Short mmCIF file of C-alpha atoms and ligand atoms in Angstrom, two decimals:
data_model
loop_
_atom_site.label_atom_id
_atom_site.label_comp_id
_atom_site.label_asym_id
_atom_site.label_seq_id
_atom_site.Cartn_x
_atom_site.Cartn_y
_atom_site.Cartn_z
CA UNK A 1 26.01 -13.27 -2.35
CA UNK A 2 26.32 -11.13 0.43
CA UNK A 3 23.52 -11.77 3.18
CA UNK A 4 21.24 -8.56 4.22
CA UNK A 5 20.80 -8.74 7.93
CA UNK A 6 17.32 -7.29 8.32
CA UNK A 7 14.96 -6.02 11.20
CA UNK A 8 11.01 -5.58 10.95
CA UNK A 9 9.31 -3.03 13.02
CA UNK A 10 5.53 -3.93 13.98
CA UNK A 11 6.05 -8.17 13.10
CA UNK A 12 3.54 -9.21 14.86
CA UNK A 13 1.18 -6.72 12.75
CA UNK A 14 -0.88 -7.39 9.49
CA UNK A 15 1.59 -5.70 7.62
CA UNK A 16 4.69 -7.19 9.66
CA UNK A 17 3.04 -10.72 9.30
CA UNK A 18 3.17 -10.30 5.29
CA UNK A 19 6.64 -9.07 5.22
CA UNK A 20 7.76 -12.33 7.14
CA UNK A 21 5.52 -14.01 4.32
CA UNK A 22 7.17 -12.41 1.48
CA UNK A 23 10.76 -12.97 2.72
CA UNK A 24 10.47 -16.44 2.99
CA UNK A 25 7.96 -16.59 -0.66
CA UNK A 26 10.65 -14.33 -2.48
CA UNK A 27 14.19 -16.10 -0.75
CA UNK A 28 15.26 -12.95 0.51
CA UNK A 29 18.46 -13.51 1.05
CA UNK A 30 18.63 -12.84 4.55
CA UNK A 31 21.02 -12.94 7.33
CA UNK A 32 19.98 -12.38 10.71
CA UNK A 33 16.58 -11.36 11.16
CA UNK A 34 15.29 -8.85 14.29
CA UNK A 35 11.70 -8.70 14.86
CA UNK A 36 10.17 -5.49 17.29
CA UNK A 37 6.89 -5.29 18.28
CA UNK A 38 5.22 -3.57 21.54
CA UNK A 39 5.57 -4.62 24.97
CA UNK A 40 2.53 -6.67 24.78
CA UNK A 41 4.34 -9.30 22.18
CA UNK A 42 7.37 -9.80 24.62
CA UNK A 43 7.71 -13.73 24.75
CA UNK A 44 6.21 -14.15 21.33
CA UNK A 45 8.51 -15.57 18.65
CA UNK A 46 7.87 -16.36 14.98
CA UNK A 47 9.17 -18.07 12.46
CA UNK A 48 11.02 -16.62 9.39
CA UNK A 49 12.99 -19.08 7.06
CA UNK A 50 12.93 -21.60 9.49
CA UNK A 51 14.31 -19.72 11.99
CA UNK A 52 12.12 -18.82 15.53
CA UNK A 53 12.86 -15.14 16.04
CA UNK A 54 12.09 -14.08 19.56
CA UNK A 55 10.42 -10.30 19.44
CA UNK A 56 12.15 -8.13 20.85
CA UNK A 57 11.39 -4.66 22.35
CA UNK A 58 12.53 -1.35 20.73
CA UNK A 59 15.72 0.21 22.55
CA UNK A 60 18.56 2.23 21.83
CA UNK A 61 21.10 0.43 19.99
CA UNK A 62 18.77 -2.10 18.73
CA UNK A 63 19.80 -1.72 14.77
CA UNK A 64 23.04 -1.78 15.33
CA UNK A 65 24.65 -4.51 12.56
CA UNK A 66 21.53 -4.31 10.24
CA UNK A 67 21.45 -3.48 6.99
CA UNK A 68 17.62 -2.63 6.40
CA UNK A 69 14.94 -2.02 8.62
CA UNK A 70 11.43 -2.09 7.80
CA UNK A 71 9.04 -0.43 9.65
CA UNK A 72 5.38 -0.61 10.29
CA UNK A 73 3.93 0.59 13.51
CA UNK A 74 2.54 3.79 12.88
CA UNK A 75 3.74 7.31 12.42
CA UNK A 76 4.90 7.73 15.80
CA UNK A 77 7.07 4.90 15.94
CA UNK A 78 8.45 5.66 12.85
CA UNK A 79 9.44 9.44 13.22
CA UNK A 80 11.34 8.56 16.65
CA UNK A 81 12.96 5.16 15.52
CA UNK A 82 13.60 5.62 11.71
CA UNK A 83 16.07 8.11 11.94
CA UNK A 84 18.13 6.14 14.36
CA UNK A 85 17.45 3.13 12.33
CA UNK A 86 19.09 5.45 9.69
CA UNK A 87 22.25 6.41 12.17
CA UNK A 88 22.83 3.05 12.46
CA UNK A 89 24.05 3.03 9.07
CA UNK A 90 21.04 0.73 7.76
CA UNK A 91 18.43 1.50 4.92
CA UNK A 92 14.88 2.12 6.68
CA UNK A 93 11.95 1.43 4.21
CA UNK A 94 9.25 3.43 5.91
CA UNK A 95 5.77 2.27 5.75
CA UNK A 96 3.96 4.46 7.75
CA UNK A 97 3.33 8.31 6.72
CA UNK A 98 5.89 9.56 8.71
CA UNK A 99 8.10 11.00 5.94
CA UNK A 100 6.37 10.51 3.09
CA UNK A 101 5.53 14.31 2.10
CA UNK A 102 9.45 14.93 3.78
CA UNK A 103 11.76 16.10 0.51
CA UNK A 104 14.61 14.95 2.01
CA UNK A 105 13.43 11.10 1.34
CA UNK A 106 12.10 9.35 -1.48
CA UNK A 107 8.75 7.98 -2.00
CA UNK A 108 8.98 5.18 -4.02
CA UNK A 109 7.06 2.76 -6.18
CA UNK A 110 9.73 0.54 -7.73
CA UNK A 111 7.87 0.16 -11.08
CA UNK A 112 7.33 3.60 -11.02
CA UNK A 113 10.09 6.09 -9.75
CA UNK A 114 12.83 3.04 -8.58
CA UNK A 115 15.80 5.40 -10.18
CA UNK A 116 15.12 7.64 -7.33
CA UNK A 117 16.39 4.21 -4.90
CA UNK A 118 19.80 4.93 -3.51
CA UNK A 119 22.55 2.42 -3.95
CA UNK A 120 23.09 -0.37 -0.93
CA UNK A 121 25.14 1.23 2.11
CA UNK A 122 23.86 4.70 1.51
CA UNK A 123 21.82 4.64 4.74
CA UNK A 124 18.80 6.92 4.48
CA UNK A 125 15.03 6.40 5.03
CA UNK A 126 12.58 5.20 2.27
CA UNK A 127 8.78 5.75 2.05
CA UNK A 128 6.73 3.48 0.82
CA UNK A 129 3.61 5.06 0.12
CA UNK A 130 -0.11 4.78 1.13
CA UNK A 131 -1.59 1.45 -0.06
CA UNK A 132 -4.82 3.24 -2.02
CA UNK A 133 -1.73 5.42 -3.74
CA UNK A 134 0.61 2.72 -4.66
CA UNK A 135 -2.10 1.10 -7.11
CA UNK A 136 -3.48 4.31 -7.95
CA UNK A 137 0.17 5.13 -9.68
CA UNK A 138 1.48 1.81 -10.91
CA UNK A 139 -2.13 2.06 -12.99
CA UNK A 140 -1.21 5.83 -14.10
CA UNK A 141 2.19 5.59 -14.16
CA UNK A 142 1.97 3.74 -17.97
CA UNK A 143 -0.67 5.66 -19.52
CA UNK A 144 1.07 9.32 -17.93
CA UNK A 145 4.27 8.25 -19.75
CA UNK A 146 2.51 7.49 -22.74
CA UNK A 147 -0.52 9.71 -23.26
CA UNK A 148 0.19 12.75 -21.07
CA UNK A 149 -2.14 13.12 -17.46
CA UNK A 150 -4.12 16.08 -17.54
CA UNK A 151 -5.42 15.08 -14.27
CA UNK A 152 -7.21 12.03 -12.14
CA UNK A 153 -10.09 11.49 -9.63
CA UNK A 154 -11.01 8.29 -7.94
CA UNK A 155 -13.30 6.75 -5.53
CA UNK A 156 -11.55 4.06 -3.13
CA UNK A 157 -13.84 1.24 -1.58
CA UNK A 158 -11.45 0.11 0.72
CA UNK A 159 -10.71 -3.27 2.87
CA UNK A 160 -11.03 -3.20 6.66
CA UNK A 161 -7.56 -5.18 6.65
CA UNK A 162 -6.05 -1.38 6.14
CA UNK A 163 -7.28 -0.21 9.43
CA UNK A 164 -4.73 -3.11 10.63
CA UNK A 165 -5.48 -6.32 12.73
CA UNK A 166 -7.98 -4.48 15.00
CA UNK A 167 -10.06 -4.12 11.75
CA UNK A 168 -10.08 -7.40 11.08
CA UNK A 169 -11.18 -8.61 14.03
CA UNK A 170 -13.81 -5.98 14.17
CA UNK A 171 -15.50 -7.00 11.17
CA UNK A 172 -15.50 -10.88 12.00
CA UNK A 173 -16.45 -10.78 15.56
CA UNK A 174 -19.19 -7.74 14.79
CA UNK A 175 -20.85 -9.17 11.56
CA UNK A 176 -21.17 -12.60 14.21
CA UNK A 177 -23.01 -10.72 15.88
CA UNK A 178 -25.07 -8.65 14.09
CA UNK A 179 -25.86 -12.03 11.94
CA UNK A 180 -27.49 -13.09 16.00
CA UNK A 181 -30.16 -10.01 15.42
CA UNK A 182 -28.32 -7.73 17.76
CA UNK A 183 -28.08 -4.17 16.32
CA UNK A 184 -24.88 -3.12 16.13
CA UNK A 185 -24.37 0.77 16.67
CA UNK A 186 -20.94 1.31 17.84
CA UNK A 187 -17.47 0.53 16.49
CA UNK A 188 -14.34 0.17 18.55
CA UNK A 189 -11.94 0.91 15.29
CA UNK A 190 -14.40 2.61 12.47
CA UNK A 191 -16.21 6.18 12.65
CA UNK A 192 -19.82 3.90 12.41
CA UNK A 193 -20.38 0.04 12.85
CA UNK A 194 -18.72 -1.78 9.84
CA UNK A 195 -21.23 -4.76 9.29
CA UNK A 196 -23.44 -4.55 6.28
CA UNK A 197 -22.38 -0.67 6.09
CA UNK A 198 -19.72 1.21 4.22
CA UNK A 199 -18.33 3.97 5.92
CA UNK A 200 -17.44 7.60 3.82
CA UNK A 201 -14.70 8.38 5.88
CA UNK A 202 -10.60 7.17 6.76
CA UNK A 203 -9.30 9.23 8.68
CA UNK A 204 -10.00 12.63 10.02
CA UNK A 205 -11.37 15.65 8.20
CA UNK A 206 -9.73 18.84 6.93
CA UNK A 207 -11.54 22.62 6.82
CA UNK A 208 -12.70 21.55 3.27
CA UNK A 209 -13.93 18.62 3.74
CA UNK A 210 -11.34 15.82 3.05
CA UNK A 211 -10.19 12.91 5.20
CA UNK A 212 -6.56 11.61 6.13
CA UNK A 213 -6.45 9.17 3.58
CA UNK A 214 -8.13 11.32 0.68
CA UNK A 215 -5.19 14.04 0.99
CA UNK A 216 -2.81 11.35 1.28
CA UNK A 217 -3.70 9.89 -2.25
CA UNK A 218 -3.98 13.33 -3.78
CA UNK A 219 -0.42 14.61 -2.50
CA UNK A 220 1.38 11.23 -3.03
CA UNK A 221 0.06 10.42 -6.22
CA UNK A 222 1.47 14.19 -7.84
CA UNK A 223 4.98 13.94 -5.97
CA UNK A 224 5.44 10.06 -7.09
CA UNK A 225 4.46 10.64 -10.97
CA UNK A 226 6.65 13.76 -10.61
CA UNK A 227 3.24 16.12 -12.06
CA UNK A 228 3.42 18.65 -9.15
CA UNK A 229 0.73 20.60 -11.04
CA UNK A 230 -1.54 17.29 -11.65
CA UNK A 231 -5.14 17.67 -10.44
CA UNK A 232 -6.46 14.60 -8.44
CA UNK A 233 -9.21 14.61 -6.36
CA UNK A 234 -10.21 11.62 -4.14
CA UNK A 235 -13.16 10.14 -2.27
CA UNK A 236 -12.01 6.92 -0.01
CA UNK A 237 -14.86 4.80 1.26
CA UNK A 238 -14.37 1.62 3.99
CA UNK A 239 -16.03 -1.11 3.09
CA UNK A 240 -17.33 -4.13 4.98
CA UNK A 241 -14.47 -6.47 3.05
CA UNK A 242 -12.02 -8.21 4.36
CA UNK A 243 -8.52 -7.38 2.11
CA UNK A 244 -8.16 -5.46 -1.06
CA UNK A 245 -8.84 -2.19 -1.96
CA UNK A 246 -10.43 -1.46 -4.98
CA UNK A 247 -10.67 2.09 -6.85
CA UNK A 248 -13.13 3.44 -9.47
CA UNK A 249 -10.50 5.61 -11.81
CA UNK A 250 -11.27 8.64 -14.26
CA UNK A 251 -7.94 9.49 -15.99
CA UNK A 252 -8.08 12.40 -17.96
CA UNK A 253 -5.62 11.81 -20.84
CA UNK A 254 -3.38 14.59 -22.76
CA UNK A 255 -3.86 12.40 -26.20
CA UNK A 256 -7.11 12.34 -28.11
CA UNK A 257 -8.49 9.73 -30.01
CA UNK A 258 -7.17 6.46 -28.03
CA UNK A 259 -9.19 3.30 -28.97
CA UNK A 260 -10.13 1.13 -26.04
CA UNK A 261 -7.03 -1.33 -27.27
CA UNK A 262 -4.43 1.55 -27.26
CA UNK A 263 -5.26 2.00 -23.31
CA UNK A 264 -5.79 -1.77 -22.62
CA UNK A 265 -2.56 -2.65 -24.47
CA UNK A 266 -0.62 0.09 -22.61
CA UNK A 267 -1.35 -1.03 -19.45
CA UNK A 268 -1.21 -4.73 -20.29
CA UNK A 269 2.80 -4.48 -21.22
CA UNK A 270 3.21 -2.37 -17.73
CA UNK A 271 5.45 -3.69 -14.84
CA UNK A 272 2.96 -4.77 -12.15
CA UNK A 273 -0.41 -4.42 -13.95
CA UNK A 274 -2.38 -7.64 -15.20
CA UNK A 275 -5.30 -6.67 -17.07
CA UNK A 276 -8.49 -8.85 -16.51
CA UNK A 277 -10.19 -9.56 -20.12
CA UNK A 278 -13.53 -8.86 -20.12
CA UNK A 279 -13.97 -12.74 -21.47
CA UNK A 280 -12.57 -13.53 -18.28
CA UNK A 281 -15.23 -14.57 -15.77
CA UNK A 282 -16.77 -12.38 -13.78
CA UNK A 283 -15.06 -9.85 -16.48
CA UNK A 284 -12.82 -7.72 -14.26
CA UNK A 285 -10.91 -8.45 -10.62
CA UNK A 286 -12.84 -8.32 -7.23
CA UNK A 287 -11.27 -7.53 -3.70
CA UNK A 288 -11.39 -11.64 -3.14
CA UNK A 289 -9.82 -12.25 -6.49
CA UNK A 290 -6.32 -9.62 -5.70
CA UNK A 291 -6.29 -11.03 -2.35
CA UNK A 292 -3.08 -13.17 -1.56
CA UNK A 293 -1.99 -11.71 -4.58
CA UNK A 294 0.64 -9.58 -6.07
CA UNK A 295 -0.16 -7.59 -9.34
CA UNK A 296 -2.34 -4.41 -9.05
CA UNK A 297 -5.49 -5.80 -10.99
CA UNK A 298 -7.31 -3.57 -13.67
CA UNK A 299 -10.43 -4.13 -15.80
CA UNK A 300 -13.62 -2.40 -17.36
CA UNK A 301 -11.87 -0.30 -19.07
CA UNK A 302 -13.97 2.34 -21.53
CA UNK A 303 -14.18 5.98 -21.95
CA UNK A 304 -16.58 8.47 -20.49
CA UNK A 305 -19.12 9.26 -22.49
CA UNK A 306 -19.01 13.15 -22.53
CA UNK A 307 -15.07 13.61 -22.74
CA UNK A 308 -13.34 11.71 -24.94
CA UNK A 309 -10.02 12.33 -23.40
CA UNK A 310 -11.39 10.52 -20.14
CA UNK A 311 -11.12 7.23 -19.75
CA UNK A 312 -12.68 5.08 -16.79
CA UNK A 313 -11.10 1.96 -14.92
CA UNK A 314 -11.50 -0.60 -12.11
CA UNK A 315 -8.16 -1.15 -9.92
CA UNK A 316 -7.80 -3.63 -7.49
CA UNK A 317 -4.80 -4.99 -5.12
CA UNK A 318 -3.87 -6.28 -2.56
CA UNK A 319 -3.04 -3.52 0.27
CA UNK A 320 -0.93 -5.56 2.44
CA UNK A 321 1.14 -7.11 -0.39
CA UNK A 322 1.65 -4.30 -3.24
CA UNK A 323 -0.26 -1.68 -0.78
CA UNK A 324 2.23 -2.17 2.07
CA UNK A 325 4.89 -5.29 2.26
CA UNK A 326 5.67 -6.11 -1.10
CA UNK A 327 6.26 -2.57 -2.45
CA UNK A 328 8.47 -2.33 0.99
CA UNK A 329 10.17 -5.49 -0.64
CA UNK A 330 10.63 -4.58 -4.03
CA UNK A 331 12.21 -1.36 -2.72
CA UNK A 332 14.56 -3.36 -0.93
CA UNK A 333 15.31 -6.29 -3.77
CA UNK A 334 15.48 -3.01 -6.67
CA UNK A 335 18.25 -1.29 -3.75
CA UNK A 336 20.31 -4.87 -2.90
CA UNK A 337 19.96 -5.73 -6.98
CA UNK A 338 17.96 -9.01 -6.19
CA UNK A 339 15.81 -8.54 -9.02
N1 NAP B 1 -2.83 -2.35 6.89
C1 NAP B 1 -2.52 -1.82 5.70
O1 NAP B 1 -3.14 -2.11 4.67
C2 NAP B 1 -1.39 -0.83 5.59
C3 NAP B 1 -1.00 -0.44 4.31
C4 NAP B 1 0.04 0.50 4.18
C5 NAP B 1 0.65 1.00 5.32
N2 NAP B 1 0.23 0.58 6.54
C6 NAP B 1 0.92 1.13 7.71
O2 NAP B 1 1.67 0.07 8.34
C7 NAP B 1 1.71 0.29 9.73
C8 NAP B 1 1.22 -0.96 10.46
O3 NAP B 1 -0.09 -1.24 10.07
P1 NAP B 1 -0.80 -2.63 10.34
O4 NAP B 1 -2.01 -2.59 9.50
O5 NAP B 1 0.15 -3.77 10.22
O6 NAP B 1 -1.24 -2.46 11.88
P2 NAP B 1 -1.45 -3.57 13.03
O7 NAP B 1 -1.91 -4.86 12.48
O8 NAP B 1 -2.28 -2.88 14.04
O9 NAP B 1 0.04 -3.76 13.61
C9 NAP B 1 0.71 -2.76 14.35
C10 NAP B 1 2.09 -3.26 14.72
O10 NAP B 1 2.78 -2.21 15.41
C11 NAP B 1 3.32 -2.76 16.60
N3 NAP B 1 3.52 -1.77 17.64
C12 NAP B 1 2.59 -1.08 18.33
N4 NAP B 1 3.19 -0.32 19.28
C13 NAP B 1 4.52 -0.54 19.18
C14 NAP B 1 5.66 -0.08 19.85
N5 NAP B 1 5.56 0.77 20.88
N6 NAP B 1 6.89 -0.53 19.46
C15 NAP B 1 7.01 -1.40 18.44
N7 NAP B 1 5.97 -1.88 17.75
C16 NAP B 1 4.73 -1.46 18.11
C17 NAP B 1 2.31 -3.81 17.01
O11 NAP B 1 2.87 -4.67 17.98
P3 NAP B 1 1.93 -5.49 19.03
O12 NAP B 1 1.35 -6.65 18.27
O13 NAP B 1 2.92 -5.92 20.07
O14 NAP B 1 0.91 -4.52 19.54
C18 NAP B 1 2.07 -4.47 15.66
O15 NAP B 1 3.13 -5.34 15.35
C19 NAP B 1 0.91 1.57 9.99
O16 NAP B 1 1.81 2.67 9.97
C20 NAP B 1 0.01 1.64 8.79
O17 NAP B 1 -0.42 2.95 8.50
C21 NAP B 1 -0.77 -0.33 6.71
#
């Protein structure tokens, strides 16, 4: 088989870091590898399938010879550098928002909309979406197809992991802290100190009300399930966790009458969903549990009480694996035929 030489954009990030992880876990078959990274990682190396890869800084010619290009340092890097990524003749998988609302480019959830993947040596730029979206949809995608999706709002209780390594840190070095007796009231990376808090906002706010990352969800979700007319309506929370988001679902269903085994069964037989019996101890997946994980996690699964075409859910994943690096994967493995 023909080797994929390869480049990631932001390696030394949370997100880069997994992608190096999930090469190696999943055999990519790579060829050479090219890792970028700011000015402040020159002399770093790491180690990819047992190579050490010096990083390297961004500069003009620097894809030339690769085949795909993954990027994830932000939306700035990725609207100058993408596009000559794509000139270069390789396939950029996008993780940033960049171009994710941009018609001209997919945004992709293999399990979900892969036919819309282009075939290898077609170079172009892929989005990979936001990581509260991506399990949002492979949870929907199943019952849409089945049942009809009438429309969709969820609450997100999200990981500080998806405010990067910074958030990370944060949360460690401030909880150590606070756990001393000092009061912590400011935050370097949040809108409001992230020890034993949770924080109602990700991202900045719109004229009516909605953060970044709530208008993200809403738009993505409708363009990815292909339901431009779908009503969904988000709340995103940050909470004091370290990986994993986790979203309380109400999915409004075209199709009456479902019993709580149609739903479960639907989404048990769907590509990248494992249902979590309620038998199973604790009875449904926690932020811990997804963590290091690949499946997008769903349990308590019942309808509402006072519309019977409603039905309520508990979905959990990991966002730096299916939320960011493996869906950036999969993209690439469903393009290459790997898979
Ligand atoms: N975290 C998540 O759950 C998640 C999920 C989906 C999408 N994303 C997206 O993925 C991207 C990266 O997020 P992250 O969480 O991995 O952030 P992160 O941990 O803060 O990493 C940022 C990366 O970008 C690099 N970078 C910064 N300035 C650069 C420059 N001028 N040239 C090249 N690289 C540069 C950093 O390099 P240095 O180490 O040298 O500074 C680092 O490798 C963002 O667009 C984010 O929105 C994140």
């Amino acid at each position: 088989m023909k080797k994929i030489n390869l480049g990631v954009v932001g390696a030394t990030g949370v997100v880069g870091e997994t992608f190096l992880q999930l090469i190696e876990e999943r055999e990519f078959p790579a060829g050479e590898i090219r890792l970028f990274a700011s000015e402040a990682s020159q002399g770093k190396t790491r180690n990819c399938q047992g190579q050490d890869i010096a990083i390297q800084t961004l500069s003009e010619g620097c894809f030339d010879g690769l085949d795909l290009v993954f990027f994830s340092s932000g939306d700035d890097i990725s609207k100058e550098w993408a596009p000559k990524a794509m000139a270069a003749g390789a396939i950029a998988v996008d993780n940033s928002a960049a171009f994710r609302m941009d018609e001209r480019f997919p945004l992709v959830v293999p399990e979900v909309n892969g036919d819309l993947l282009p075939k290898p040596g077609n170079a172009t730029i892929i989005a990979n979406p936001n990581c509260s979206t991506i399990q949002l949809v492979v949870a929907l995608a199943p019952l849409a197809k089945k049942y009809g999706l009438k429309g969709v709002r969820v609450a997100s209780y999200q990981s500080v992991s998806g405010a990067g390594r910074n958030g990370i840190e944060e949360l460690l070095t401030s909880t150590r802290v606070a756990l001393e007796g000092e009061d912590i009231t400011k935050s370097e990376t949040f809108p409001a100190p992230i020890p034993f808090n949770s924080i109602p906002q990700i991202g900045r706010f719109d004229d009516a009300g909605f953060c970044t990352e709530e208008v993200k969800i809403m738009k993505e979700t409708s363009k990815i399930l292909r339901l431009p007319n779908l009503p969904v309506s988000a709340f995103t929370v940050r909470v004091p966790t370290l990986n994993s988001h986790a979203e309380a679902v109400w999915a409004t269903l075209e199709k009456p009458d479902l019993s709580v085994a149609d739903v479960t069964n639907t989404l048990k037989s769907a590509p990248g969903v494992e249902v979590t019996a309620p038998n199973e101890s604790p009875g449904y997946p926690t932020q811990k549990f997804a963590s290091g994980r690949d499946p997008v996690y769903v349990g308590r699964i019942h309808r509402d009480l006072f519309d019977k075409n409603t039905w309520l859910m508990w979905v959990v994943a990991d966002n730096l694996r299916k939320g960011a690096a493996l869906n950036g994967i999969q993209i690439a493995e469903h393009i290459f035929d790997l898979k």
